[in-house]
mmCIF file of C-alpha atoms in Angstrom:
data_model
loop_
_atom_site.group_PDB
_atom_site.id
_atom_site.type_symbol
_atom_site.label_atom_id
_atom_site.label_comp_id
_atom_site.label_asym_id
_atom_site.label_seq_id
_atom_site.Cartn_x
_atom_site.Cartn_y
_atom_site.Cartn_z
ATOM 1 C CA MET D 257 -17.351 47.001 -66.466
ATOM 2 C CA ASP D 258 -17.311 45.331 -70.482
ATOM 3 C CA ASP D 259 -14.645 42.749 -69.810
ATOM 4 C CA LYS D 260 -16.119 40.344 -67.537
ATOM 5 C CA SER D 261 -12.515 38.286 -67.826
ATOM 6 C CA ARG D 262 -10.785 37.052 -64.393
ATOM 7 C CA GLU D 263 -8.041 39.374 -64.516
ATOM 8 C CA SER D 264 -10.774 42.654 -64.773
ATOM 9 C CA ILE D 265 -13.085 41.587 -62.187
ATOM 10 C CA ARG D 266 -9.874 41.088 -59.677
ATOM 11 C CA LYS D 267 -8.441 45.074 -60.817
ATOM 12 C CA ALA D 268 -11.689 46.145 -60.439
ATOM 13 C CA PHE D 269 -11.867 44.525 -56.303
ATOM 14 C CA SER D 270 -7.984 45.702 -56.147
ATOM 15 C CA ASP D 271 -8.299 49.278 -54.536
ATOM 16 C CA TYR D 272 -11.329 47.897 -52.618
ATOM 17 C CA TYR D 273 -8.784 44.926 -51.153
ATOM 18 C CA ARG D 274 -5.839 47.882 -50.599
ATOM 19 C CA GLN D 275 -7.853 50.027 -49.034
ATOM 20 C CA ARG D 276 -10.893 48.546 -46.654
ATOM 21 C CA TYR D 277 -9.528 44.733 -46.228
ATOM 22 C CA LEU D 278 -7.319 44.665 -43.815
ATOM 23 C CA ASP D 279 -9.517 46.843 -41.735
ATOM 24 C CA ALA D 280 -12.384 44.397 -42.380
ATOM 25 C CA GLU D 281 -10.629 41.060 -41.303
ATOM 26 C CA GLU D 282 -9.223 43.437 -38.019
ATOM 27 C CA LYS D 283 -12.952 43.780 -37.799
ATOM 28 C CA ALA D 284 -14.062 40.498 -37.762
ATOM 29 C CA LYS D 285 -11.694 38.963 -36.195
ATOM 30 C CA SER D 286 -12.233 41.259 -32.736
ATOM 31 C CA SER D 287 -15.947 40.758 -33.346
ATOM 32 C CA ALA D 288 -15.619 37.101 -32.874
ATOM 33 C CA ILE D 289 -13.758 37.668 -29.974
ATOM 34 C CA PHE D 290 -15.911 39.865 -28.287
ATOM 35 C CA THR D 291 -19.053 37.150 -29.149
ATOM 36 C CA LYS D 292 -16.981 34.481 -27.266
ATOM 37 C CA VAL D 293 -16.396 36.672 -23.512
ATOM 38 C CA MET D 294 -20.147 37.978 -24.081
ATOM 39 C CA TYR D 295 -21.879 34.941 -24.310
ATOM 40 C CA GLY D 296 -19.144 32.107 -23.392
ATOM 41 C CA HIS D 297 -19.455 29.522 -20.489
ATOM 42 C CA LYS D 298 -16.209 29.213 -19.453
ATOM 43 C CA TRP D 299 -15.543 29.787 -16.470
ATOM 44 C CA THR D 300 -12.530 32.115 -17.691
ATOM 45 C CA ASP D 301 -15.966 33.709 -20.135
ATOM 46 C CA ARG D 302 -17.616 34.594 -17.091
ATOM 47 C CA LEU D 303 -14.961 36.621 -15.860
ATOM 48 C CA LEU D 304 -13.502 38.627 -18.781
ATOM 49 C CA ARG D 305 -17.097 39.377 -18.952
ATOM 50 C CA ASN D 306 -17.673 40.768 -15.116
ATOM 51 C CA ALA D 307 -14.480 42.815 -15.455
ATOM 52 C CA ILE D 308 -15.409 43.906 -18.522
ATOM 53 C CA THR D 309 -19.159 45.452 -17.710
ATOM 54 C CA LYS D 310 -18.013 45.792 -13.695
ATOM 55 C CA CYS D 311 -14.804 47.548 -13.148
ATOM 56 C CA TYR D 312 -13.979 49.155 -17.255
ATOM 57 C CA PRO D 313 -13.836 52.598 -17.045
ATOM 58 C CA HIS D 314 -16.094 54.878 -18.690
ATOM 59 C CA TRP D 315 -13.753 56.801 -20.589
ATOM 60 C CA LEU D 316 -11.875 53.815 -22.010
ATOM 61 C CA LYS D 317 -14.934 52.418 -23.307
ATOM 62 C CA ARG D 318 -15.493 55.944 -24.545
ATOM 63 C CA LYS D 319 -11.536 56.621 -26.389
ATOM 64 C CA VAL D 320 -11.676 52.434 -27.303
ATOM 65 C CA SER D 321 -15.090 53.333 -29.139
ATOM 66 C CA ASN D 322 -13.775 55.945 -31.143
ATOM 67 C CA ILE D 323 -11.066 54.296 -32.493
ATOM 68 C CA ALA D 324 -13.242 51.245 -33.484
ATOM 69 C CA TYR D 325 -15.765 53.533 -34.935
ATOM 70 C CA ALA D 326 -13.042 55.966 -36.730
ATOM 71 C CA GLY D 327 -12.998 54.224 -40.184
ATOM 72 C CA ARG D 328 -16.899 54.703 -42.169
ATOM 73 C CA PRO D 329 -16.085 53.842 -45.455
ATOM 74 C CA GLN D 330 -18.579 54.834 -47.572
ATOM 75 C CA ILE D 331 -19.309 54.679 -51.439
ATOM 76 C CA ASN D 332 -17.406 56.760 -53.931
ATOM 77 C CA TRP D 333 -20.081 57.958 -55.614
ATOM 78 C CA LEU D 334 -21.914 59.786 -52.987
ATOM 79 C CA PRO D 335 -21.302 62.301 -51.206
ATOM 80 C CA LEU D 336 -19.610 62.043 -48.000
ATOM 81 C CA VAL D 337 -21.411 62.245 -44.717
ATOM 82 C CA GLU D 338 -21.018 64.888 -42.582
ATOM 83 C CA ALA D 339 -19.035 64.188 -38.897
ATOM 84 C CA ARG D 340 -22.471 65.103 -36.683
ATOM 85 C CA GLY D 341 -20.150 62.408 -33.464
ATOM 86 C CA PRO D 342 -17.483 63.442 -30.792
ATOM 87 C CA GLY D 343 -15.018 60.957 -32.852
ATOM 88 C CA GLN D 344 -12.852 62.164 -35.687
ATOM 89 C CA VAL D 345 -13.584 60.343 -39.006
ATOM 90 C CA PHE D 346 -10.644 58.815 -40.571
ATOM 91 C CA PRO D 347 -10.391 60.187 -44.319
ATOM 92 C CA GLN D 348 -11.907 58.300 -47.181
ATOM 93 C CA GLU D 349 -9.527 57.589 -49.597
ATOM 94 C CA GLY D 350 -11.237 57.694 -52.906
ATOM 95 C CA ARG D 351 -10.305 56.381 -56.791
ATOM 96 C CA GLU D 352 -8.966 60.657 -57.988
ATOM 97 C CA LEU D 353 -6.962 60.644 -54.475
ATOM 98 C CA ALA D 354 -5.536 56.896 -54.954
ATOM 99 C CA GLU D 355 -5.069 58.023 -58.654
ATOM 100 C CA SER D 356 -2.949 61.582 -57.739
ATOM 101 C CA ARG D 357 -1.007 59.140 -55.468
ATOM 102 C CA ALA D 358 0.640 57.502 -57.922
ATOM 103 C CA LEU D 359 1.578 59.773 -60.536
ATOM 104 C CA VAL D 360 3.411 61.652 -57.576
ATOM 105 C CA ILE D 361 5.219 58.378 -56.409
#
């Protein structure tokens, strides 16, 4: 990137923002809630912590984990890592795919 103006930097990160920012923001919020429940000192936090650790079924834990870990973004210029786990991985949206979609629309 030769031009280091504000507009060119904004344009360079527009793909990232469109593809990943909302997901990253949602993960940060859920992480904050999980941390509050797991390490909180209020009686409601203790009650929720006991319910999650003792009464939460394992099949539901796996299902929630598979949904949470399905979006694994990778760098565009490296080859994609093969899916070796039981969960399904969301497709990676690269620059070529975004450009082809822009041409179709």
